[in-house]
mmCIF file with all atom_site columns, C-alpha atoms in Angstrom:
data_model
loop_
_atom_site.group_PDB
_atom_site.id
_atom_site.type_symbol
_atom_site.label_atom_id
_atom_site.label_alt_id
_atom_site.label_comp_id
_atom_site.label_asym_id
_atom_site.label_entity_id
_atom_site.label_seq_id
_atom_site.pdbx_PDB_ins_code
_atom_site.Cartn_x
_atom_site.Cartn_y
_atom_site.Cartn_z
_atom_site.occupancy
_atom_site.B_iso_or_equiv
_atom_site.pdbx_formal_charge
_atom_site.auth_seq_id
_atom_site.auth_comp_id
_atom_site.auth_asym_id
_atom_site.auth_atom_id
_atom_site.pdbx_PDB_model_num
ATOM 1  C CA . MET A 1 1  ? -142.943 70.373 -28.665 1.00 80.00 ? 1  MET A CA 1
ATOM 2  C CA . ASN A 1 2  ? -143.188 73.833 -29.817 1.00 88.00 ? 2  ASN A CA 1
ATOM 3  C CA . THR A 1 3  ? -140.563 76.353 -28.882 1.00 83.00 ? 3  THR A CA 1
ATOM 4  C CA . PRO A 1 4  ? -141.137 78.008 -26.521 1.00 83.00 ? 4  PRO A CA 1
ATOM 5  C CA . PRO A 1 5  ? -143.079 75.304 -24.507 1.00 88.00 ? 5  PRO A CA 1
ATOM 6  C CA . GLY A 1 6  ? -146.735 76.096 -23.865 1.00 92.00 ? 6  GLY A CA 1
ATOM 7  C CA . HIS A 1 7  ? -147.245 78.031 -27.072 1.00 95.00 ? 7  HIS A CA 1
ATOM 8  C CA . PRO A 1 8  ? -149.804 76.060 -29.235 1.00 96.00 ? 8  PRO A CA 1
ATOM 9  C CA . THR A 1 9  ? -149.792 75.512 -32.951 1.00 97.00 ? 9  THR A CA 1
ATOM 10 C CA . LEU A 1 10 ? -152.234 77.678 -35.013 1.00 97.00 ? 10 LEU A CA 1
ATOM 11 C CA . LEU A 1 11 ? -153.812 77.090 -38.341 1.00 98.00 ? 11 LEU A CA 1
ATOM 12 C CA . THR A 1 12 ? -154.780 80.403 -39.930 1.00 97.00 ? 12 THR A CA 1
ATOM 13 C CA . MET A 1 13 ? -156.957 80.467 -43.005 1.00 94.00 ? 13 MET A CA 1
ATOM 14 C CA . PRO A 1 14 ? -159.101 82.975 -44.744 1.00 90.00 ? 14 PRO A CA 1
ATOM 15 C CA . SER A 1 15 ? -162.694 83.687 -43.525 1.00 86.00 ? 15 SER A CA 1
ATOM 16 C CA . TRP A 1 16 ? -165.635 83.287 -45.816 1.00 80.00 ? 16 TRP A CA 1
ATOM 17 C CA . GLY A 1 17 ? -167.306 86.631 -45.178 1.00 79.00 ? 17 GLY A CA 1
ATOM 18 C CA . GLY A 1 18 ? -165.003 89.109 -43.479 1.00 77.00 ? 18 GLY A CA 1
ATOM 19 C CA . PRO A 1 19 ? -161.714 90.763 -43.384 1.00 83.00 ? 19 PRO A CA 1
ATOM 20 C CA . CYS A 1 20 ? -160.466 88.781 -40.295 1.00 87.00 ? 20 CYS A CA 1
ATOM 21 C CA . ALA A 1 21 ? -158.792 85.366 -40.752 1.00 89.00 ? 21 ALA A CA 1
ATOM 22 C CA . CYS A 1 22 ? -160.039 82.309 -39.007 1.00 94.00 ? 22 CYS A CA 1
ATOM 23 C CA . VAL A 1 23 ? -157.691 80.604 -36.569 1.00 95.00 ? 23 VAL A CA 1
ATOM 24 C CA . GLU A 1 24 ? -157.785 77.159 -35.127 1.00 96.00 ? 24 GLU A CA 1
ATOM 25 C CA . ILE A 1 25 ? -155.626 75.488 -32.473 1.00 97.00 ? 25 ILE A CA 1
ATOM 26 C CA . LEU A 1 26 ? -153.975 72.304 -33.689 1.00 97.00 ? 26 LEU A CA 1
ATOM 27 C CA . PRO A 1 27 ? -153.086 69.562 -31.043 1.00 96.00 ? 27 PRO A CA 1
ATOM 28 C CA . LEU A 1 28 ? -149.584 68.707 -32.404 1.00 97.00 ? 28 LEU A CA 1
ATOM 29 C CA . PRO A 1 29 ? -146.334 70.764 -32.596 1.00 96.00 ? 29 PRO A CA 1
ATOM 30 C CA . ALA A 1 30 ? -146.049 72.876 -35.687 1.00 97.00 ? 30 ALA A CA 1
ATOM 31 C CA . ALA A 1 31 ? -143.284 70.726 -37.178 1.00 97.00 ? 31 ALA A CA 1
ATOM 32 C CA . GLU A 1 32 ? -145.709 67.806 -37.414 1.00 98.00 ? 32 GLU A CA 1
ATOM 33 C CA . TYR A 1 33 ? -147.806 69.503 -40.107 1.00 98.00 ? 33 TYR A CA 1
ATOM 34 C CA . GLU A 1 34 ? -147.192 70.136 -43.746 1.00 98.00 ? 34 GLU A CA 1
ATOM 35 C CA . LEU A 1 35 ? -148.743 72.873 -45.741 1.00 97.00 ? 35 LEU A CA 1
ATOM 36 C CA . ARG A 1 36 ? -149.089 72.027 -49.425 1.00 96.00 ? 36 ARG A CA 1
ATOM 37 C CA . GLN A 1 37 ? -150.381 74.297 -52.264 1.00 96.00 ? 37 GLN A CA 1
ATOM 38 C CA . VAL A 1 38 ? -152.151 71.784 -54.514 1.00 96.00 ? 38 VAL A CA 1
ATOM 39 C CA . LEU A 1 39 ? -153.646 74.255 -57.012 1.00 96.00 ? 39 LEU A CA 1
ATOM 40 C CA . PRO A 1 40 ? -152.947 77.992 -57.591 1.00 94.00 ? 40 PRO A CA 1
ATOM 41 C CA . ASP A 1 41 ? -155.395 79.108 -54.794 1.00 92.00 ? 41 ASP A CA 1
ATOM 42 C CA . TRP A 1 42 ? -156.067 75.853 -52.921 1.00 97.00 ? 42 TRP A CA 1
ATOM 43 C CA . PHE A 1 43 ? -154.069 74.540 -49.937 1.00 97.00 ? 43 PHE A CA 1
ATOM 44 C CA . GLU A 1 44 ? -153.934 71.474 -47.736 1.00 98.00 ? 44 GLU A CA 1
ATOM 45 C CA . VAL A 1 45 ? -152.688 70.873 -44.268 1.00 98.00 ? 45 VAL A CA 1
ATOM 46 C CA . ARG A 1 46 ? -151.446 67.363 -43.548 1.00 98.00 ? 46 ARG A CA 1
ATOM 47 C CA . GLU A 1 47 ? -150.181 65.504 -40.662 1.00 98.00 ? 47 GLU A CA 1
ATOM 48 C CA . ARG A 1 48 ? -146.542 64.598 -41.533 1.00 97.00 ? 48 ARG A CA 1
ATOM 49 C CA . SER A 1 49 ? -146.445 61.160 -39.886 1.00 97.00 ? 49 SER A CA 1
ATOM 50 C CA . SER A 1 50 ? -149.679 59.821 -41.151 1.00 97.00 ? 50 SER A CA 1
ATOM 51 C CA . GLY A 1 51 ? -150.497 61.950 -44.145 1.00 97.00 ? 51 GLY A CA 1
ATOM 52 C CA . SER A 1 52 ? -153.980 62.516 -42.737 1.00 98.00 ? 52 SER A CA 1
ATOM 53 C CA . LEU A 1 53 ? -155.782 65.613 -44.172 1.00 98.00 ? 53 LEU A CA 1
ATOM 54 C CA . ILE A 1 54 ? -156.389 68.233 -41.465 1.00 97.00 ? 54 ILE A CA 1
ATOM 55 C CA . TRP A 1 55 ? -157.708 71.065 -43.637 1.00 97.00 ? 55 TRP A CA 1
ATOM 56 C CA . SER A 1 56 ? -158.229 71.807 -47.282 1.00 97.00 ? 56 SER A CA 1
ATOM 57 C CA . GLY A 1 57 ? -159.480 75.098 -48.761 1.00 95.00 ? 57 GLY A CA 1
ATOM 58 C CA . LEU A 1 58 ? -158.804 78.388 -50.442 1.00 91.00 ? 58 LEU A CA 1
ATOM 59 C CA . GLY A 1 59 ? -155.688 80.026 -49.287 1.00 90.00 ? 59 GLY A CA 1
ATOM 60 C CA . PRO A 1 60 ? -153.548 81.520 -48.250 1.00 91.00 ? 60 PRO A CA 1
ATOM 61 C CA . ALA A 1 61 ? -153.120 79.495 -45.203 1.00 95.00 ? 61 ALA A CA 1
ATOM 62 C CA . SER A 1 62 ? -150.359 79.114 -42.565 1.00 97.00 ? 62 SER A CA 1
ATOM 63 C CA . VAL A 1 63 ? -149.354 76.795 -39.729 1.00 98.00 ? 63 VAL A CA 1
ATOM 64 C CA . THR A 1 64 ? -147.448 78.681 -36.983 1.00 97.00 ? 64 THR A CA 1
ATOM 65 C CA . VAL A 1 65 ? -146.515 78.685 -33.371 1.00 97.00 ? 65 VAL A CA 1
ATOM 66 C CA . SER A 1 66 ? -148.542 81.153 -31.311 1.00 95.00 ? 66 SER A CA 1
ATOM 67 C CA . GLN A 1 67 ? -146.618 84.157 -30.023 1.00 93.00 ? 67 GLN A CA 1
ATOM 68 C CA . ALA A 1 68 ? -148.318 83.830 -26.649 1.00 91.00 ? 68 ALA A CA 1
ATOM 69 C CA . PRO A 1 69 ? -148.945 80.902 -24.384 1.00 89.00 ? 69 PRO A CA 1
ATOM 70 C CA . PHE A 1 70 ? -152.540 79.836 -23.547 1.00 80.00 ? 70 PHE A CA 1
#
């Protein structure tokens, strides 16, 4: 569970054509994800328990807890 409760996990990654980042809501708590830099500009997000690949792409990327509940 994220702290504070009710605040979702967010995956933030660069957009392909604009100045704003893309943000996706992830279903598990932030601690359940691992962000790996596999090449100088390439990142992966994996689920810690299973190793499943959630996202792979050009970075930078981040997995954070939302500052607001929704």
